[in-house]
mmCIF file of C-alpha atoms in Angstrom:
data_model
loop_
_atom_site.group_PDB
_atom_site.id
_atom_site.type_symbol
_atom_site.label_atom_id
_atom_site.label_comp_id
_atom_site.label_asym_id
_atom_site.label_seq_id
_atom_site.Cartn_x
_atom_site.Cartn_y
_atom_site.Cartn_z
ATOM 1 C CA UNK Q 112 117.403 55.926 145.682
ATOM 2 C CA UNK Q 113 119.283 56.568 142.495
ATOM 3 C CA UNK Q 114 116.598 58.994 141.361
ATOM 4 C CA UNK Q 115 116.735 60.802 144.693
ATOM 5 C CA UNK Q 116 120.546 60.995 144.457
ATOM 6 C CA UNK Q 117 120.384 62.437 140.949
ATOM 7 C CA UNK Q 118 117.838 65.065 141.992
ATOM 8 C CA UNK Q 119 119.910 65.973 145.055
ATOM 9 C CA UNK Q 120 123.012 66.270 142.886
ATOM 10 C CA UNK Q 121 121.191 68.523 140.423
ATOM 11 C CA UNK Q 122 119.905 70.734 143.258
ATOM 12 C CA UNK Q 123 123.390 70.984 144.728
ATOM 13 C CA UNK Q 124 124.795 71.926 141.335
ATOM 14 C CA UNK Q 125 122.126 74.590 140.911
ATOM 15 C CA UNK Q 126 122.848 76.041 144.358
ATOM 16 C CA UNK Q 127 126.591 76.067 143.711
ATOM 17 C CA UNK Q 128 126.087 77.700 140.328
ATOM 18 C CA UNK Q 129 123.835 80.266 141.934
ATOM 19 C CA UNK Q 130 126.442 80.956 144.611
ATOM 20 C CA UNK Q 131 129.148 81.409 142.019
ATOM 21 C CA UNK Q 132 126.955 83.863 140.114
ATOM 22 C CA UNK Q 133 126.089 85.768 143.293
ATOM 23 C CA UNK Q 134 129.777 86.175 144.042
ATOM 24 C CA UNK Q 135 130.490 87.501 140.569
ATOM 25 C CA UNK Q 136 128.530 90.775 140.530
ATOM 26 C CA UNK Q 137 129.228 93.706 138.212
ATOM 27 C CA UNK Q 138 128.036 97.116 139.386
ATOM 28 C CA UNK Q 139 127.552 99.697 136.631
ATOM 29 C CA UNK Q 140 128.124 103.307 137.683
ATOM 30 C CA UNK Q 141 126.302 106.206 136.012
ATOM 31 C CA UNK Q 142 128.103 109.562 136.087
ATOM 32 C CA UNK Q 143 128.457 112.902 134.307
ATOM 33 C CA UNK Q 144 132.173 113.111 135.101
ATOM 34 C CA UNK Q 145 133.603 111.739 131.867
ATOM 35 C CA UNK Q 146 136.881 113.556 132.572
ATOM 36 C CA UNK Q 147 137.389 111.127 135.468
ATOM 37 C CA UNK Q 148 137.271 107.941 133.370
ATOM 38 C CA UNK Q 149 141.020 107.309 133.586
ATOM 39 C CA UNK Q 150 141.024 107.928 137.344
ATOM 40 C CA UNK Q 151 138.317 105.326 137.858
ATOM 41 C CA UNK Q 152 139.949 102.795 135.560
ATOM 42 C CA UNK Q 153 143.497 103.256 136.845
ATOM 43 C CA UNK Q 154 143.048 104.055 140.532
ATOM 44 C CA UNK Q 155 139.590 103.634 142.050
ATOM 45 C CA UNK Q 156 138.315 100.439 140.420
ATOM 46 C CA UNK Q 157 141.537 98.395 140.911
ATOM 47 C CA UNK Q 158 141.667 99.370 144.606
ATOM 48 C CA UNK Q 159 138.042 98.419 145.246
ATOM 49 C CA UNK Q 160 138.159 95.152 143.313
ATOM 50 C CA UNK Q 161 141.376 94.083 145.051
ATOM 51 C CA UNK Q 162 139.680 94.498 148.443
ATOM 52 C CA UNK Q 163 136.317 93.054 147.347
ATOM 53 C CA UNK Q 164 136.789 89.943 145.204
ATOM 54 C CA UNK Q 165 133.609 88.947 143.420
ATOM 55 C CA UNK Q 166 132.361 92.519 142.911
ATOM 56 C CA UNK Q 167 133.379 94.231 139.698
ATOM 57 C CA UNK Q 168 132.867 97.908 138.834
ATOM 58 C CA UNK Q 169 132.093 99.399 135.438
ATOM 59 C CA UNK Q 170 132.253 103.203 135.176
ATOM 60 C CA UNK Q 171 130.024 104.436 132.312
ATOM 61 C CA UNK Q 172 129.912 108.249 132.224
ATOM 62 C CA UNK Q 173 127.769 110.442 129.968
ATOM 63 C CA UNK Q 174 128.558 113.924 128.664
ATOM 64 C CA UNK Q 175 127.999 116.392 131.549
ATOM 65 C CA UNK Q 176 125.391 118.510 129.738
ATOM 66 C CA UNK Q 177 123.434 115.408 128.723
ATOM 67 C CA UNK Q 178 123.659 113.480 131.992
ATOM 68 C CA UNK Q 179 120.336 114.434 133.578
ATOM 69 C CA UNK Q 180 118.331 113.659 130.442
ATOM 70 C CA UNK Q 181 120.222 110.434 129.666
ATOM 71 C CA UNK Q 182 119.951 109.209 133.250
ATOM 72 C CA UNK Q 183 116.227 109.937 133.494
ATOM 73 C CA UNK Q 184 115.595 108.097 130.212
ATOM 74 C CA UNK Q 185 117.524 105.071 131.446
ATOM 75 C CA UNK Q 186 115.735 105.069 134.785
ATOM 76 C CA UNK Q 187 112.334 105.281 133.120
ATOM 77 C CA UNK Q 188 113.290 102.441 130.775
ATOM 78 C CA UNK Q 189 114.692 100.290 133.580
ATOM 79 C CA UNK Q 190 118.146 100.210 132.000
ATOM 80 C CA UNK Q 191 120.093 102.475 134.360
ATOM 81 C CA UNK Q 192 123.141 101.264 136.238
ATOM 82 C CA UNK Q 193 123.263 100.020 139.826
ATOM 83 C CA UNK Q 194 125.075 103.110 141.131
ATOM 84 C CA UNK Q 195 123.983 106.689 140.403
ATOM 85 C CA UNK Q 196 126.381 109.623 140.711
ATOM 86 C CA UNK Q 197 124.348 112.414 142.289
ATOM 87 C CA UNK Q 198 124.397 116.117 141.618
ATOM 88 C CA UNK Q 199 123.621 118.099 144.784
ATOM 89 C CA UNK Q 200 120.206 119.251 145.944
ATOM 90 C CA UNK Q 201 117.114 119.446 143.762
ATOM 91 C CA UNK Q 202 118.095 117.228 140.803
ATOM 92 C CA UNK Q 203 118.892 114.277 143.065
ATOM 93 C CA UNK Q 204 116.001 114.960 145.416
ATOM 94 C CA UNK Q 205 113.670 114.719 142.415
ATOM 95 C CA UNK Q 206 115.155 111.291 141.607
ATOM 96 C CA UNK Q 207 114.553 110.153 145.197
ATOM 97 C CA UNK Q 208 110.985 111.452 145.200
ATOM 98 C CA UNK Q 209 110.351 109.642 141.901
ATOM 99 C CA UNK Q 210 111.452 106.382 143.525
ATOM 100 C CA UNK Q 211 114.690 106.079 141.555
ATOM 101 C CA UNK Q 212 117.191 106.521 144.407
ATOM 102 C CA UNK Q 213 117.110 104.187 147.399
ATOM 103 C CA UNK Q 214 117.155 105.518 150.943
ATOM 104 C CA UNK Q 215 120.558 104.841 152.509
ATOM 105 C CA UNK Q 216 120.119 106.626 155.856
ATOM 106 C CA UNK Q 217 121.050 103.448 157.775
ATOM 107 C CA UNK Q 218 124.191 102.723 155.763
ATOM 108 C CA UNK Q 219 127.071 102.267 158.235
ATOM 109 C CA UNK Q 220 129.309 104.673 156.328
ATOM 110 C CA UNK Q 221 126.871 107.571 156.767
ATOM 111 C CA UNK Q 222 128.191 107.967 160.312
ATOM 112 C CA UNK Q 223 131.337 109.464 158.760
ATOM 113 C CA UNK Q 224 129.580 112.597 157.486
ATOM 114 C CA UNK Q 225 128.558 115.861 159.132
ATOM 115 C CA UNK Q 226 125.130 117.468 158.641
ATOM 116 C CA UNK Q 227 126.752 120.048 156.335
ATOM 117 C CA UNK Q 228 128.284 117.290 154.205
ATOM 118 C CA UNK Q 229 124.981 115.405 154.020
ATOM 119 C CA UNK Q 230 122.864 118.467 153.216
ATOM 120 C CA UNK Q 231 123.309 118.176 149.447
ATOM 121 C CA UNK Q 232 121.687 114.754 149.329
ATOM 122 C CA UNK Q 233 119.034 114.640 152.023
ATOM 123 C CA UNK Q 234 115.383 115.599 152.175
ATOM 124 C CA UNK Q 235 114.540 119.149 153.208
ATOM 125 C CA UNK Q 236 113.909 118.039 156.798
ATOM 126 C CA UNK Q 237 117.217 116.098 156.805
ATOM 127 C CA UNK Q 238 115.519 112.861 157.894
ATOM 128 C CA UNK Q 239 116.301 110.815 154.768
ATOM 129 C CA UNK Q 240 119.666 110.381 153.051
ATOM 130 C CA UNK Q 241 119.683 109.142 149.465
ATOM 131 C CA UNK Q 242 123.315 109.627 148.321
ATOM 132 C CA UNK Q 243 126.683 109.233 150.010
ATOM 133 C CA UNK Q 244 128.550 112.571 149.999
ATOM 134 C CA UNK Q 245 131.550 112.008 147.781
ATOM 135 C CA UNK Q 246 133.364 115.298 147.182
ATOM 136 C CA UNK Q 247 133.286 119.014 147.781
ATOM 137 C CA UNK Q 248 135.063 122.043 146.396
ATOM 138 C CA UNK Q 249 136.432 124.736 148.695
ATOM 139 C CA UNK Q 250 136.483 128.455 147.922
ATOM 140 C CA UNK Q 251 139.226 130.917 148.707
ATOM 141 C CA UNK Q 252 142.044 132.736 146.920
ATOM 142 C CA UNK Q 253 144.997 131.288 145.005
ATOM 143 C CA UNK Q 254 148.038 133.571 144.861
ATOM 144 C CA UNK Q 255 151.359 133.832 143.074
ATOM 145 C CA UNK Q 256 154.012 133.379 145.771
ATOM 146 C CA UNK Q 257 156.722 134.930 143.597
ATOM 147 C CA UNK Q 258 154.586 138.036 143.004
ATOM 148 C CA UNK Q 259 153.928 138.408 146.746
ATOM 149 C CA UNK Q 260 157.667 138.149 147.465
ATOM 150 C CA UNK Q 261 158.561 140.684 144.762
ATOM 151 C CA UNK Q 262 155.994 143.214 145.953
ATOM 152 C CA UNK Q 263 156.772 142.548 149.612
ATOM 153 C CA UNK Q 264 153.340 141.529 150.838
ATOM 154 C CA UNK Q 265 152.171 138.669 153.013
ATOM 155 C CA UNK Q 266 149.004 136.589 153.097
ATOM 156 C CA UNK Q 267 146.230 138.793 154.536
ATOM 157 C CA UNK Q 268 144.247 137.611 157.540
ATOM 158 C CA UNK Q 269 141.759 140.462 157.883
ATOM 159 C CA UNK Q 270 139.668 142.431 155.415
ATOM 160 C CA UNK Q 271 141.757 145.565 156.029
ATOM 161 C CA UNK Q 272 144.958 143.626 155.324
ATOM 162 C CA UNK Q 273 143.391 142.182 152.167
ATOM 163 C CA UNK Q 274 142.748 145.612 150.687
ATOM 164 C CA UNK Q 275 146.162 146.862 151.818
ATOM 165 C CA UNK Q 276 147.748 143.977 149.869
ATOM 166 C CA UNK Q 277 145.648 144.755 146.782
ATOM 167 C CA UNK Q 278 146.590 148.427 146.986
ATOM 168 C CA UNK Q 279 150.307 147.702 147.316
ATOM 169 C CA UNK Q 280 150.235 145.327 144.326
ATOM 170 C CA UNK Q 281 148.408 147.961 142.299
ATOM 171 C CA UNK Q 282 150.929 150.647 143.253
ATOM 172 C CA UNK Q 283 153.817 148.339 142.322
ATOM 173 C CA UNK Q 284 152.392 148.123 138.801
ATOM 174 C CA UNK Q 285 153.970 144.838 137.707
ATOM 175 C CA UNK Q 286 150.899 142.692 138.340
ATOM 176 C CA UNK Q 287 147.144 143.011 138.068
ATOM 177 C CA UNK Q 288 146.163 142.680 141.731
ATOM 178 C CA UNK Q 289 143.323 140.203 141.131
ATOM 179 C CA UNK Q 290 142.131 138.234 138.069
ATOM 180 C CA UNK Q 291 138.351 138.061 137.812
ATOM 181 C CA UNK Q 292 135.958 139.259 135.129
ATOM 182 C CA UNK Q 293 132.229 139.862 134.991
ATOM 183 C CA UNK Q 294 131.411 138.789 131.441
ATOM 184 C CA UNK Q 295 130.180 135.325 132.467
ATOM 185 C CA UNK Q 296 128.476 136.608 135.637
ATOM 186 C CA UNK Q 297 128.636 133.425 137.742
ATOM 187 C CA UNK Q 298 132.224 134.091 138.891
ATOM 188 C CA UNK Q 299 131.220 137.312 140.647
ATOM 189 C CA UNK Q 300 128.689 135.360 142.707
ATOM 190 C CA UNK Q 301 130.530 132.061 143.169
ATOM 191 C CA UNK Q 302 134.109 133.264 143.618
ATOM 192 C CA UNK Q 303 133.016 136.651 144.922
ATOM 193 C CA UNK Q 304 129.835 136.911 146.999
ATOM 194 C CA UNK Q 305 129.553 133.275 148.150
ATOM 195 C CA UNK Q 306 133.305 133.085 148.725
ATOM 196 C CA UNK Q 307 133.554 135.979 151.189
ATOM 197 C CA UNK Q 308 129.930 135.954 152.381
ATOM 198 C CA UNK Q 309 130.066 133.172 155.007
ATOM 199 C CA UNK Q 310 132.364 135.331 157.158
ATOM 200 C CA UNK Q 311 129.525 137.864 157.400
ATOM 201 C CA UNK Q 312 126.445 135.637 157.789
ATOM 202 C CA UNK Q 313 128.396 133.147 159.945
ATOM 203 C CA UNK Q 314 128.192 130.180 157.643
ATOM 204 C CA UNK Q 315 125.496 127.658 158.447
ATOM 205 C CA UNK Q 316 123.972 129.880 161.137
ATOM 206 C CA UNK Q 317 122.997 132.516 158.598
ATOM 207 C CA UNK Q 318 122.284 130.158 155.701
ATOM 208 C CA UNK Q 319 119.810 128.105 157.730
ATOM 209 C CA UNK Q 320 118.275 131.258 159.219
ATOM 210 C CA UNK Q 321 117.607 132.542 155.683
ATOM 211 C CA UNK Q 322 115.894 129.268 154.750
ATOM 212 C CA UNK Q 323 113.808 129.453 157.944
ATOM 213 C CA UNK Q 324 112.794 133.056 157.249
ATOM 214 C CA UNK Q 325 114.559 134.269 160.390
ATOM 215 C CA UNK Q 326 116.984 136.461 158.385
ATOM 216 C CA UNK Q 327 116.414 138.470 155.229
ATOM 217 C CA UNK Q 328 118.638 139.421 152.335
ATOM 218 C CA UNK Q 329 118.267 143.043 153.424
ATOM 219 C CA UNK Q 330 119.950 142.301 156.773
ATOM 220 C CA UNK Q 331 123.451 143.693 157.293
ATOM 221 C CA UNK Q 332 124.996 140.201 157.249
ATOM 222 C CA UNK Q 333 123.799 139.731 153.660
ATOM 223 C CA UNK Q 334 124.458 143.297 152.446
ATOM 224 C CA UNK Q 335 128.008 143.544 153.831
ATOM 225 C CA UNK Q 336 129.568 141.058 151.371
ATOM 226 C CA UNK Q 337 128.215 143.177 148.506
ATOM 227 C CA UNK Q 338 129.806 146.210 150.136
ATOM 228 C CA UNK Q 339 133.185 144.451 150.070
ATOM 229 C CA UNK Q 340 132.617 143.207 146.507
ATOM 230 C CA UNK Q 341 131.967 146.775 145.345
ATOM 231 C CA UNK Q 342 135.502 147.648 146.479
ATOM 232 C CA UNK Q 343 137.107 144.981 144.252
ATOM 233 C CA UNK Q 344 136.612 146.799 140.941
ATOM 234 C CA UNK Q 345 139.748 149.024 141.030
ATOM 235 C CA UNK Q 346 141.922 145.938 141.471
ATOM 236 C CA UNK Q 347 140.606 143.738 138.644
ATOM 237 C CA UNK Q 348 142.516 145.382 135.802
ATOM 238 C CA UNK Q 349 141.435 147.288 132.723
ATOM 239 C CA UNK Q 350 138.580 145.735 130.782
ATOM 240 C CA UNK Q 351 137.480 143.322 133.505
ATOM 241 C CA UNK Q 352 133.862 143.959 132.461
ATOM 242 C CA UNK Q 353 134.413 142.031 129.187
ATOM 243 C CA UNK Q 354 136.792 139.480 130.700
ATOM 244 C CA UNK Q 355 135.584 135.867 130.489
ATOM 245 C CA UNK Q 356 136.249 133.014 132.902
ATOM 246 C CA UNK Q 357 138.926 131.479 130.604
ATOM 247 C CA UNK Q 358 140.479 134.942 130.239
ATOM 248 C CA UNK Q 359 140.868 135.179 134.017
ATOM 249 C CA UNK Q 360 142.380 131.701 134.222
ATOM 250 C CA UNK Q 361 144.911 132.612 131.546
ATOM 251 C CA UNK Q 362 145.789 135.981 133.075
ATOM 252 C CA UNK Q 363 146.636 134.320 136.372
ATOM 253 C CA UNK Q 364 148.446 131.205 135.110
ATOM 254 C CA UNK Q 365 150.544 133.320 132.722
ATOM 255 C CA UNK Q 366 151.823 135.245 135.747
ATOM 256 C CA UNK Q 367 150.133 138.546 134.948
ATOM 257 C CA UNK Q 368 147.956 138.680 138.099
ATOM 258 C CA UNK Q 369 148.939 138.156 141.726
ATOM 259 C CA UNK Q 370 145.667 136.803 143.136
ATOM 260 C CA UNK Q 371 142.860 134.659 141.732
ATOM 261 C CA UNK Q 372 139.484 134.358 143.554
ATOM 262 C CA UNK Q 373 139.128 130.620 143.288
ATOM 263 C CA UNK Q 374 137.408 127.340 143.678
ATOM 264 C CA UNK Q 375 139.659 124.405 144.494
ATOM 265 C CA UNK Q 376 138.609 122.711 141.249
ATOM 266 C CA UNK Q 377 141.271 124.895 139.597
ATOM 267 C CA UNK Q 378 144.134 123.109 141.373
ATOM 268 C CA UNK Q 379 144.802 120.348 138.836
ATOM 269 C CA UNK Q 380 144.583 122.635 135.826
ATOM 270 C CA UNK Q 381 146.640 125.428 137.342
ATOM 271 C CA UNK Q 382 149.368 122.980 138.411
ATOM 272 C CA UNK Q 383 149.887 122.081 134.777
ATOM 273 C CA UNK Q 384 149.831 125.661 133.485
ATOM 274 C CA UNK Q 385 151.570 127.942 135.980
ATOM 275 C CA UNK Q 386 155.375 127.969 136.049
ATOM 276 C CA UNK Q 387 155.484 129.755 139.399
ATOM 277 C CA UNK Q 388 154.839 128.536 142.935
ATOM 278 C CA UNK Q 389 151.255 129.009 144.105
ATOM 279 C CA UNK Q 390 149.712 129.262 147.523
ATOM 280 C CA UNK Q 391 146.158 129.703 148.816
ATOM 281 C CA UNK Q 392 144.472 131.639 151.608
ATOM 282 C CA UNK Q 393 140.931 131.540 152.955
ATOM 283 C CA UNK Q 394 138.685 134.634 152.868
ATOM 284 C CA UNK Q 395 140.079 137.150 155.345
ATOM 285 C CA UNK Q 396 137.903 137.794 158.396
ATOM 286 C CA UNK Q 397 136.442 141.177 159.267
ATOM 287 C CA UNK Q 398 138.749 141.704 162.239
ATOM 288 C CA UNK Q 399 141.565 139.808 163.943
ATOM 289 C CA UNK Q 400 140.327 137.022 166.186
ATOM 290 C CA UNK Q 401 137.031 136.471 164.359
ATOM 291 C CA UNK Q 402 136.001 132.911 163.541
ATOM 292 C CA UNK Q 403 136.662 132.172 159.883
ATOM 293 C CA UNK Q 404 134.065 130.501 157.665
ATOM 294 C CA UNK Q 405 134.645 128.806 154.326
ATOM 295 C CA UNK Q 406 132.411 127.688 151.495
ATOM 296 C CA UNK Q 407 133.128 123.939 151.481
ATOM 297 C CA UNK Q 408 130.513 123.233 148.871
ATOM 298 C CA UNK Q 409 128.956 119.816 148.386
ATOM 299 C CA UNK Q 410 129.565 118.915 144.738
ATOM 300 C CA UNK Q 411 129.404 115.155 144.043
ATOM 301 C CA UNK Q 412 127.432 112.387 145.750
ATOM 302 C CA UNK Q 413 126.804 108.751 144.881
ATOM 303 C CA UNK Q 414 123.748 106.604 145.541
ATOM 304 C CA UNK Q 415 121.992 103.357 144.724
ATOM 305 C CA UNK Q 416 119.426 102.777 142.005
ATOM 306 C CA UNK Q 417 116.309 101.679 143.885
ATOM 307 C CA UNK Q 418 115.699 99.067 141.174
ATOM 308 C CA UNK Q 419 119.141 97.444 141.292
ATOM 309 C CA UNK Q 420 119.124 93.654 141.625
ATOM 310 C CA UNK Q 421 122.512 93.931 143.346
ATOM 311 C CA UNK Q 422 121.582 95.922 146.442
ATOM 312 C CA UNK Q 423 123.969 94.195 148.879
ATOM 313 C CA UNK Q 424 126.958 94.608 146.558
ATOM 314 C CA UNK Q 425 125.953 98.237 145.958
ATOM 315 C CA UNK Q 426 125.845 98.890 149.720
ATOM 316 C CA UNK Q 427 129.292 97.330 150.062
ATOM 317 C CA UNK Q 428 130.590 99.749 147.442
ATOM 318 C CA UNK Q 429 128.872 102.783 149.005
ATOM 319 C CA UNK Q 430 130.306 101.948 152.420
ATOM 320 C CA UNK Q 431 133.744 101.788 150.797
ATOM 321 C CA UNK Q 432 133.187 105.257 149.275
ATOM 322 C CA UNK Q 433 132.734 106.498 152.863
ATOM 323 C CA UNK Q 434 136.073 104.986 153.910
ATOM 324 C CA UNK Q 435 139.533 106.446 154.425
ATOM 325 C CA UNK Q 436 140.901 104.286 151.575
ATOM 326 C CA UNK Q 437 138.549 105.734 148.971
ATOM 327 C CA UNK Q 438 138.900 109.260 150.347
ATOM 328 C CA UNK Q 439 142.686 109.182 150.058
ATOM 329 C CA UNK Q 440 142.660 107.691 146.545
ATOM 330 C CA UNK Q 441 140.088 110.207 145.296
ATOM 331 C CA UNK Q 442 141.714 113.250 146.900
ATOM 332 C CA UNK Q 443 145.075 112.466 145.324
ATOM 333 C CA UNK Q 444 143.798 111.318 141.946
ATOM 334 C CA UNK Q 445 141.751 114.501 141.572
ATOM 335 C CA UNK Q 446 143.450 117.289 143.574
ATOM 336 C CA UNK Q 447 141.023 120.061 144.496
ATOM 337 C CA UNK Q 448 137.990 117.788 144.868
ATOM 338 C CA UNK Q 449 137.912 116.892 148.539
ATOM 339 C CA UNK Q 450 136.289 113.910 150.266
ATOM 340 C CA UNK Q 451 133.513 114.899 152.644
ATOM 341 C CA UNK Q 452 134.041 111.935 154.954
ATOM 342 C CA UNK Q 453 135.502 112.471 158.411
ATOM 343 C CA UNK Q 454 137.750 109.465 157.755
ATOM 344 C CA UNK Q 455 141.472 110.383 157.820
ATOM 345 C CA UNK Q 456 142.842 111.593 154.480
ATOM 346 C CA UNK Q 457 146.407 112.318 153.404
ATOM 347 C CA UNK Q 458 146.547 114.860 150.557
ATOM 348 C CA UNK Q 459 149.837 114.905 148.669
ATOM 349 C CA UNK Q 460 149.380 117.943 146.411
ATOM 350 C CA UNK Q 461 150.664 120.978 148.379
ATOM 351 C CA UNK Q 462 148.145 123.467 146.949
ATOM 352 C CA UNK Q 463 145.213 121.107 147.500
ATOM 353 C CA UNK Q 464 146.497 120.397 151.001
ATOM 354 C CA UNK Q 465 146.380 124.129 151.804
ATOM 355 C CA UNK Q 466 142.712 124.248 150.849
ATOM 356 C CA UNK Q 467 141.680 121.181 152.838
ATOM 357 C CA UNK Q 468 143.697 122.273 155.880
ATOM 358 C CA UNK Q 469 141.232 125.128 156.396
ATOM 359 C CA UNK Q 470 138.663 122.621 157.648
ATOM 360 C CA UNK Q 471 140.774 122.447 160.810
ATOM 361 C CA UNK Q 472 140.803 126.229 161.243
ATOM 362 C CA UNK Q 473 137.428 127.453 159.943
ATOM 363 C CA UNK Q 474 133.757 126.503 160.060
ATOM 364 C CA UNK Q 475 132.425 124.922 156.869
ATOM 365 C CA UNK Q 476 129.276 126.009 155.072
ATOM 366 C CA UNK Q 477 127.855 125.705 151.542
ATOM 367 C CA UNK Q 478 126.715 128.231 148.952
ATOM 368 C CA UNK Q 479 123.778 130.159 150.333
ATOM 369 C CA UNK Q 480 121.466 129.863 147.331
ATOM 370 C CA UNK Q 481 121.713 126.153 146.520
ATOM 371 C CA UNK Q 482 119.375 124.495 149.014
ATOM 372 C CA UNK Q 483 115.651 125.205 148.596
ATOM 373 C CA UNK Q 484 116.026 128.934 147.864
ATOM 374 C CA UNK Q 485 116.435 128.677 144.083
ATOM 375 C CA UNK Q 486 113.405 126.493 143.325
ATOM 376 C CA UNK Q 487 111.080 129.334 142.437
ATOM 377 C CA UNK Q 488 110.854 132.212 139.991
ATOM 378 C CA UNK Q 489 112.760 134.469 140.115
ATOM 379 C CA UNK Q 490 115.648 132.097 140.737
ATOM 380 C CA UNK Q 491 117.764 133.372 143.634
ATOM 381 C CA UNK Q 492 120.997 131.800 142.345
ATOM 382 C CA UNK Q 493 120.679 133.497 138.951
ATOM 383 C CA UNK Q 494 119.632 136.768 140.568
ATOM 384 C CA UNK Q 495 122.706 136.591 142.810
ATOM 385 C CA UNK Q 496 124.850 136.342 139.688
ATOM 386 C CA UNK Q 497 123.547 139.539 138.133
ATOM 387 C CA UNK Q 498 123.358 141.381 141.462
ATOM 388 C CA UNK Q 499 127.013 140.585 142.197
ATOM 389 C CA UNK Q 500 128.028 141.891 138.771
ATOM 390 C CA UNK Q 501 125.863 145.004 139.061
ATOM 391 C CA UNK Q 502 127.290 145.873 142.485
ATOM 392 C CA UNK Q 503 130.863 145.223 141.376
ATOM 393 C CA UNK Q 504 130.449 147.476 138.327
ATOM 394 C CA UNK Q 505 128.777 150.211 140.375
ATOM 395 C CA UNK Q 506 125.453 149.858 138.562
ATOM 396 C CA UNK Q 507 123.539 148.944 141.739
ATOM 397 C CA UNK Q 508 124.165 149.743 145.390
ATOM 398 C CA UNK Q 509 124.588 146.887 147.868
ATOM 399 C CA UNK Q 510 121.364 147.945 149.582
ATOM 400 C CA UNK Q 511 119.413 148.053 146.326
ATOM 401 C CA UNK Q 512 120.749 144.627 145.325
ATOM 402 C CA UNK Q 513 119.720 143.125 148.659
ATOM 403 C CA UNK Q 514 116.270 144.693 148.427
ATOM 404 C CA UNK Q 515 115.721 143.386 144.892
ATOM 405 C CA UNK Q 516 116.792 139.864 145.805
ATOM 406 C CA UNK Q 517 114.674 139.888 148.952
ATOM 407 C CA UNK Q 518 111.585 140.995 147.048
ATOM 408 C CA UNK Q 519 112.167 138.292 144.450
ATOM 409 C CA UNK Q 520 112.578 135.568 147.069
ATOM 410 C CA UNK Q 521 109.575 136.741 149.080
ATOM 411 C CA UNK Q 522 107.394 136.704 145.968
ATOM 412 C CA UNK Q 523 107.322 132.885 145.965
ATOM 413 C CA UNK Q 524 108.942 131.582 149.163
ATOM 414 C CA UNK Q 525 106.464 131.487 152.068
ATOM 415 C CA UNK Q 526 108.925 131.689 155.018
ATOM 416 C CA UNK Q 527 110.180 135.026 153.634
ATOM 417 C CA UNK Q 528 106.709 136.550 153.223
#
């Protein structure tokens, strides 16, 4: 009997010890966002751990440029963390296809996301989800409210009003109408073509039709944004051709330009640099009464390492990322990066709040070149950069740019052949 009692006691001790260990789980999070370390340590981690005793979080970011290589090495070696921060589209899809990211389609929190929000981290046929959408950036225009008041102009709602505002600012002479250069190329496509374009190709309707081969880059809906972009040049200031991205940021935040074609990621930085009140407006529509469309681009997701030994704790964390609590903390800790969840969010920063408010007025889409269409050679995203610059500088007509991009896409993408 004594022997049996001793054995039973030992088994009970083992079970209790095992239970204690199971309740004391540490989830390691891989990320490229090393700038966010303080936000995780001071805001996100304390909030999660307070609500989930027994689960600890450890945020271990890599340098952004090194993240993909470092992460892949860790995954191959079996030393990667439990949670993987996911870049959108092909890089994360490759991790899923290699068996490194777990399918999370049935995660309860996934019900809080729209198809547009989920598109950055799902298979091409949208049947499998492998990362929780975490944040997006929204495109539009940031403007100097003091400059608008001085010149006597108001926020434009239509394309005609937009150019009338630019012309009046130019005539006034005290401000460069709009701060954007072409030296780095990507701005002309990202803050130019893919900013205003969704109003022409009707957001997701046109983007998905292009992927399906039902529309072409030579169609009017895809040429028209280039036609508008070509009209920007007289309003960008002298020497815009050699102007870099940091140059444009400085020109605007120093108060020398009235308007800045923007991504919402600028909000935090601009708040600390500009000594004037800023506002934001979404891309003006073609004519009054038209539906407005915005580029609400999927930027950051977060998923589960398929090899984690802590799958249940990881799912608990991912469900929390889909919650209103996380969304509100993240949106206010990092103004300009917006939660993609449909859970209620209160944004405190006034400029960031202007951007996110557009979701209630406009239809959301994502950048046209990011899903599927830039996998081949020539790369459509890179070609859109140089085409946007060439059109803006008058070196290529909108029609010629569309034809060149269409021929490049059709050379490798079967639905466009």
